[in-house]
mmCIF file of C-alpha atoms in Angstrom:
data_model
loop_
_atom_site.group_PDB
_atom_site.id
_atom_site.type_symbol
_atom_site.label_atom_id
_atom_site.label_comp_id
_atom_site.label_asym_id
_atom_site.label_seq_id
_atom_site.Cartn_x
_atom_site.Cartn_y
_atom_site.Cartn_z
ATOM 1 C CA ARG A 1 0.123 -0.059 -0.012
ATOM 2 C CA GLY A 2 2.653 2.585 1.326
ATOM 3 C CA LEU A 3 4.423 1.345 -2.402
ATOM 4 C CA ARG A 4 1.440 2.700 -4.286
ATOM 5 C CA ASP A 5 0.558 5.870 -2.052
ATOM 6 C CA GLY A 6 4.252 6.816 -2.648
ATOM 7 C CA ALA A 7 3.845 6.711 -6.562
ATOM 8 C CA GLN A 8 0.826 8.674 -6.398
ATOM 9 C CA ARG A 9 2.482 11.521 -4.756
ATOM 10 C CA GLY A 10 4.976 11.196 -7.657
ATOM 11 C CA ASP A 11 7.946 10.412 -4.528
ATOM 12 C CA TYR A 12 9.452 8.288 -7.437
ATOM 13 C CA LEU A 13 12.789 8.237 -5.200
ATOM 14 C CA ARG A 14 10.932 6.864 -1.931
ATOM 15 C CA VAL A 15 9.326 4.507 -4.087
ATOM 16 C CA THR A 16 12.471 2.849 -5.310
ATOM 17 C CA ARG A 17 14.170 2.821 -1.962
ATOM 18 C CA GLN A 18 10.794 0.858 -0.794
ATOM 19 C CA ILE A 19 11.446 -1.558 -3.522
ATOM 20 C CA ALA A 20 15.000 -1.989 -2.597
ATOM 21 C CA ALA A 21 14.304 -2.260 1.070
ATOM 22 C CA GLY A 22 11.748 -5.533 0.407
ATOM 23 C CA LYS A 23 13.634 -8.401 -0.024
ATOM 24 C CA PHE A 24 16.599 -6.605 -1.890
ATOM 25 C CA PHE A 25 19.689 -5.998 -1.706
ATOM 26 C CA GLY A 26 20.712 -2.021 -1.872
ATOM 27 C CA VAL A 27 19.975 1.008 -3.754
ATOM 28 C CA HIS A 28 22.913 3.365 -4.706
ATOM 29 C CA ALA A 29 22.670 6.991 -6.834
ATOM 30 C CA ASP A 30 20.566 6.162 -9.925
ATOM 31 C CA THR A 31 20.941 2.469 -9.938
ATOM 32 C CA VAL A 32 18.594 -0.031 -7.770
ATOM 33 C CA LEU A 33 20.202 -3.401 -7.180
ATOM 34 C CA VAL A 34 16.787 -5.914 -6.854
ATOM 35 C CA HIS A 35 17.466 -9.494 -6.122
ATOM 36 C CA ALA A 36 14.385 -12.058 -6.980
ATOM 37 C CA HIS A 37 16.587 -14.833 -5.396
ATOM 38 C CA PRO A 38 18.768 -13.329 -2.422
ATOM 39 C CA SER A 39 21.927 -16.040 -2.359
ATOM 40 C CA ASP A 40 24.988 -15.712 -3.978
ATOM 41 C CA HIS A 41 27.615 -18.649 -4.555
ATOM 42 C CA ILE A 42 30.208 -17.048 -6.739
ATOM 43 C CA ARG A 43 31.362 -13.774 -4.951
ATOM 44 C CA SER A 44 30.399 -11.563 -1.861
ATOM 45 C CA GLN A 45 27.864 -8.746 -2.722
ATOM 46 C CA GLN A 46 29.405 -5.795 -4.220
ATOM 47 C CA ARG A 47 26.837 -2.794 -4.560
ATOM 48 C CA VAL A 48 28.573 -0.272 -6.693
ATOM 49 C CA GLY A 49 29.577 -0.675 -10.072
ATOM 50 C CA PRO A 50 30.773 2.179 -12.969
ATOM 51 C CA VAL A 51 27.306 2.587 -14.071
ATOM 52 C CA ALA A 52 25.901 3.923 -11.034
ATOM 53 C CA HIS A 53 28.591 6.767 -11.037
ATOM 54 C CA THR A 54 27.708 7.825 -14.603
ATOM 55 C CA LEU A 55 24.032 8.252 -14.671
ATOM 56 C CA GLY A 56 22.847 11.626 -14.834
ATOM 57 C CA GLY A 57 19.559 13.239 -14.032
ATOM 58 C CA MET A 58 16.465 11.533 -12.100
ATOM 59 C CA SER A 59 16.755 8.085 -14.604
ATOM 60 C CA ARG A 60 16.598 4.752 -13.006
ATOM 61 C CA VAL A 61 18.180 1.535 -13.858
ATOM 62 C CA PHE A 62 16.648 -1.392 -11.825
ATOM 63 C CA LEU A 63 19.298 -4.324 -12.155
ATOM 64 C CA VAL A 64 17.469 -7.718 -11.285
ATOM 65 C CA ARG A 65 18.729 -10.918 -10.796
ATOM 66 C CA HIS A 66 16.855 -13.690 -11.777
ATOM 67 C CA GLY A 67 14.464 -15.912 -9.214
ATOM 68 C CA ARG A 68 15.883 -19.012 -7.504
ATOM 69 C CA SER A 69 16.322 -21.686 -10.005
ATOM 70 C CA GLU A 70 16.649 -25.453 -10.190
ATOM 71 C CA ALA A 71 20.267 -25.152 -10.153
ATOM 72 C CA ASN A 72 20.387 -22.872 -7.381
ATOM 73 C CA VAL A 73 18.653 -25.520 -5.526
ATOM 74 C CA ALA A 74 20.706 -28.152 -5.903
ATOM 75 C CA GLY A 75 23.778 -26.423 -5.662
ATOM 76 C CA VAL A 76 25.107 -26.586 -8.813
ATOM 77 C CA LEU A 77 26.980 -23.675 -10.986
ATOM 78 C CA ALA A 78 24.362 -23.230 -13.814
ATOM 79 C CA GLY A 79 26.463 -21.334 -15.762
ATOM 80 C CA ARG A 80 25.154 -21.212 -19.423
ATOM 81 C CA GLY A 81 23.200 -24.116 -18.655
ATOM 82 C CA ASP A 82 19.501 -23.237 -18.944
ATOM 83 C CA SER A 83 18.298 -23.876 -15.946
ATOM 84 C CA PRO A 84 14.613 -23.033 -15.036
ATOM 85 C CA LEU A 85 12.967 -21.462 -12.065
ATOM 86 C CA ASP A 86 11.970 -23.541 -9.195
ATOM 87 C CA SER A 87 8.801 -22.944 -7.938
ATOM 88 C CA GLN A 88 9.831 -20.514 -5.106
ATOM 89 C CA GLY A 89 11.469 -19.105 -8.012
ATOM 90 C CA GLU A 90 8.016 -18.336 -9.728
ATOM 91 C CA LEU A 91 6.758 -16.932 -6.453
ATOM 92 C CA ASP A 92 9.392 -14.723 -6.083
ATOM 93 C CA ALA A 93 9.394 -13.312 -9.563
ATOM 94 C CA ALA A 94 5.873 -12.850 -9.374
ATOM 95 C CA ASP A 95 6.115 -10.872 -6.063
ATOM 96 C CA LEU A 96 8.767 -8.532 -7.374
ATOM 97 C CA GLY A 97 5.991 -8.057 -10.503
ATOM 98 C CA TYR A 98 3.710 -6.554 -7.786
ATOM 99 C CA ARG A 99 6.253 -4.468 -5.890
ATOM 100 C CA MET A 100 7.284 -3.011 -9.437
ATOM 101 C CA ALA A 101 3.824 -2.436 -10.758
ATOM 102 C CA VAL A 102 3.886 1.360 -9.756
ATOM 103 C CA VAL A 103 6.836 1.887 -11.451
ATOM 104 C CA PRO A 104 6.513 2.975 -14.834
ATOM 105 C CA LEU A 105 9.403 1.323 -17.390
ATOM 106 C CA ALA A 106 10.417 2.990 -20.912
ATOM 107 C CA LEU A 107 12.875 -0.214 -21.615
ATOM 108 C CA ALA A 108 13.494 -3.826 -20.459
ATOM 109 C CA VAL A 109 16.822 -5.389 -21.312
ATOM 110 C CA CYS A 110 17.317 -9.123 -20.482
ATOM 111 C CA SER A 111 19.663 -11.847 -20.749
ATOM 112 C CA PRO A 112 18.259 -14.305 -23.112
ATOM 113 C CA MET A 113 18.538 -17.341 -20.453
ATOM 114 C CA ARG A 114 15.230 -19.178 -19.719
ATOM 115 C CA ARG A 115 15.308 -18.377 -16.056
ATOM 116 C CA THR A 116 15.758 -14.551 -16.823
ATOM 117 C CA ARG A 117 12.966 -14.832 -19.213
ATOM 118 C CA ALA A 118 10.614 -16.307 -16.731
ATOM 119 C CA THR A 119 11.792 -13.419 -14.346
ATOM 120 C CA LEU A 120 11.419 -10.755 -16.488
ATOM 121 C CA SER A 121 7.772 -12.457 -17.913
ATOM 122 C CA SER A 122 6.435 -12.378 -14.222
ATOM 123 C CA LEU A 123 8.043 -9.150 -13.483
ATOM 124 C CA LEU A 124 5.986 -6.805 -16.306
ATOM 125 C CA ARG A 125 2.906 -8.366 -15.737
ATOM 126 C CA GLU A 126 1.553 -8.227 -19.112
ATOM 127 C CA ARG A 127 2.991 -4.793 -19.507
ATOM 128 C CA GLU A 128 3.631 -3.382 -22.844
ATOM 129 C CA ILE A 129 7.220 -2.668 -22.673
ATOM 130 C CA PRO A 130 9.590 -2.357 -25.022
ATOM 131 C CA THR A 131 12.004 -5.389 -24.499
ATOM 132 C CA VAL A 132 15.526 -6.226 -25.522
ATOM 133 C CA PHE A 133 17.145 -9.858 -25.225
ATOM 134 C CA ASP A 134 20.987 -9.221 -25.167
ATOM 135 C CA ASP A 135 23.512 -11.947 -25.540
ATOM 136 C CA ALA A 136 25.888 -9.344 -23.312
ATOM 137 C CA LEU A 137 23.630 -9.928 -20.476
ATOM 138 C CA ALA A 138 23.866 -13.952 -20.714
ATOM 139 C CA GLU A 139 25.704 -15.752 -17.503
ATOM 140 C CA CYS A 140 29.284 -15.680 -17.178
ATOM 141 C CA ASP A 141 30.733 -18.806 -19.075
ATOM 142 C CA TYR A 142 32.208 -20.530 -16.384
ATOM 143 C CA GLY A 143 33.642 -23.133 -19.330
ATOM 144 C CA GLU A 144 34.749 -26.376 -17.224
ATOM 145 C CA TRP A 145 33.071 -25.458 -14.032
ATOM 146 C CA THR A 146 29.436 -25.631 -16.070
ATOM 147 C CA GLY A 147 27.227 -27.975 -14.109
ATOM 148 C CA GLU A 148 29.388 -28.589 -11.217
ATOM 149 C CA SER A 149 28.519 -28.837 -7.560
ATOM 150 C CA LEU A 150 29.613 -25.635 -5.619
ATOM 151 C CA SER A 151 30.565 -28.022 -3.081
ATOM 152 C CA VAL A 152 33.308 -29.649 -5.479
ATOM 153 C CA LEU A 153 34.044 -26.345 -6.655
ATOM 154 C CA ALA A 154 35.048 -25.180 -3.335
ATOM 155 C CA ASP A 155 38.096 -27.350 -3.158
ATOM 156 C CA HIS A 156 39.633 -26.307 -6.411
ATOM 157 C CA PRO A 157 42.551 -24.118 -6.496
ATOM 158 C CA LEU A 158 41.030 -21.594 -8.128
ATOM 159 C CA TRP A 159 38.107 -21.138 -5.873
ATOM 160 C CA HIS A 160 40.119 -18.434 -3.400
ATOM 161 C CA ARG A 161 40.980 -16.158 -6.167
ATOM 162 C CA VAL A 162 37.309 -16.335 -7.514
ATOM 163 C CA GLN A 163 36.201 -15.286 -4.220
ATOM 164 C CA ARG A 164 39.499 -12.917 -3.164
ATOM 165 C CA PHE A 165 40.568 -11.655 -6.654
ATOM 166 C CA PRO A 166 37.709 -12.168 -9.005
ATOM 167 C CA ALA A 167 39.133 -9.795 -11.496
ATOM 168 C CA SER A 168 42.367 -11.681 -11.803
ATOM 169 C CA VAL A 169 40.040 -14.934 -12.834
ATOM 170 C CA ARG A 170 39.996 -16.819 -16.511
ATOM 171 C CA PHE A 171 37.534 -19.880 -15.787
ATOM 172 C CA PRO A 172 38.884 -23.078 -17.333
ATOM 173 C CA GLY A 173 37.394 -23.199 -20.672
ATOM 174 C CA GLY A 174 35.513 -20.391 -20.074
ATOM 175 C CA GLU A 175 35.866 -16.549 -19.919
ATOM 176 C CA SER A 176 37.433 -14.292 -17.601
ATOM 177 C CA MET A 177 35.694 -11.882 -15.255
ATOM 178 C CA ALA A 178 37.257 -9.076 -16.808
ATOM 179 C CA GLU A 179 35.509 -10.140 -20.015
ATOM 180 C CA MET A 180 32.394 -10.753 -18.672
ATOM 181 C CA SER A 181 32.210 -7.336 -16.816
ATOM 182 C CA ALA A 182 33.144 -5.322 -19.685
ATOM 183 C CA ARG A 183 30.562 -6.625 -22.283
ATOM 184 C CA ALA A 184 28.061 -6.101 -18.716
ATOM 185 C CA VAL A 185 28.997 -2.726 -18.315
ATOM 186 C CA GLY A 186 29.060 -1.823 -21.927
ATOM 187 C CA ALA A 187 25.804 -2.898 -22.446
ATOM 188 C CA VAL A 188 23.779 -1.555 -19.497
ATOM 189 C CA ARG A 189 25.232 1.720 -20.168
ATOM 190 C CA GLY A 190 24.496 1.852 -23.744
ATOM 191 C CA TYR A 191 21.123 0.886 -22.817
ATOM 192 C CA ALA A 192 21.185 4.000 -20.253
ATOM 193 C CA ASP A 193 22.451 6.594 -22.398
ATOM 194 C CA GLN A 194 18.798 6.058 -24.346
ATOM 195 C CA LEU A 195 17.078 7.154 -21.269
ATOM 196 C CA GLU A 196 15.574 10.581 -20.873
ATOM 197 C CA ASN A 197 16.165 12.125 -17.066
ATOM 198 C CA ASP A 198 12.661 10.894 -16.310
ATOM 199 C CA GLN A 199 12.779 7.447 -17.103
ATOM 200 C CA ALA A 200 13.509 4.339 -15.801
ATOM 201 C CA MET A 201 14.573 0.360 -17.033
ATOM 202 C CA VAL A 202 14.750 -2.744 -15.811
ATOM 203 C CA VAL A 203 17.442 -5.059 -16.647
ATOM 204 C CA VAL A 204 17.110 -8.498 -15.814
ATOM 205 C CA THR A 205 20.678 -10.689 -15.631
ATOM 206 C CA HIS A 206 22.632 -12.943 -13.141
ATOM 207 C CA GLY A 207 24.311 -12.385 -9.898
ATOM 208 C CA ASP A 208 27.598 -11.836 -11.010
ATOM 209 C CA LEU A 209 26.545 -9.724 -13.782
ATOM 210 C CA VAL A 210 24.800 -7.416 -11.590
ATOM 211 C CA LYS A 211 27.790 -6.747 -9.198
ATOM 212 C CA ALA A 212 29.795 -6.154 -11.968
ATOM 213 C CA VAL A 213 27.736 -3.456 -13.023
#
């Protein structure tokens, strides 16, 4: 109720902060970071990225991590594997759609993967918003780690570097964190530059990409 009342009064910044204070993990400057699924297996939370420092005016970019997936529940690193949302992930995505229904969106940008598409569908709740599916926002290519149990990966010699010095890591047979970060930041910045000062967009992607941006 308070969310809807705030929107009717035009108190847009208050509304975005109320959204962030729900089941999500933070807000900074003009970028609101939204977690449809709060757990994170790869790195600790990093709330502020380069795009947060470059947006101007009153534009808003909502960064959304997909809802909980079957791979998350199984303790598996999904990566480019197309794991669907589980039942709780579907409920969380629907709840996010309700919370964000009051927020006018000029654009939706989404990773093309199944779990992000499902999250976006629930978030938009049949609103007709211009939507782009961009490979630059797809999950990190974890290479040989894709589909592996996280408990097994935790014993890998590279795991410590992933946790402590992610920018220095290239996954075996996959991409580096720096490459992933560059494509994610470039994509979000490019779409954000298209916004007018009073517009907002939502980006539905994956945990490491959200933290990179």
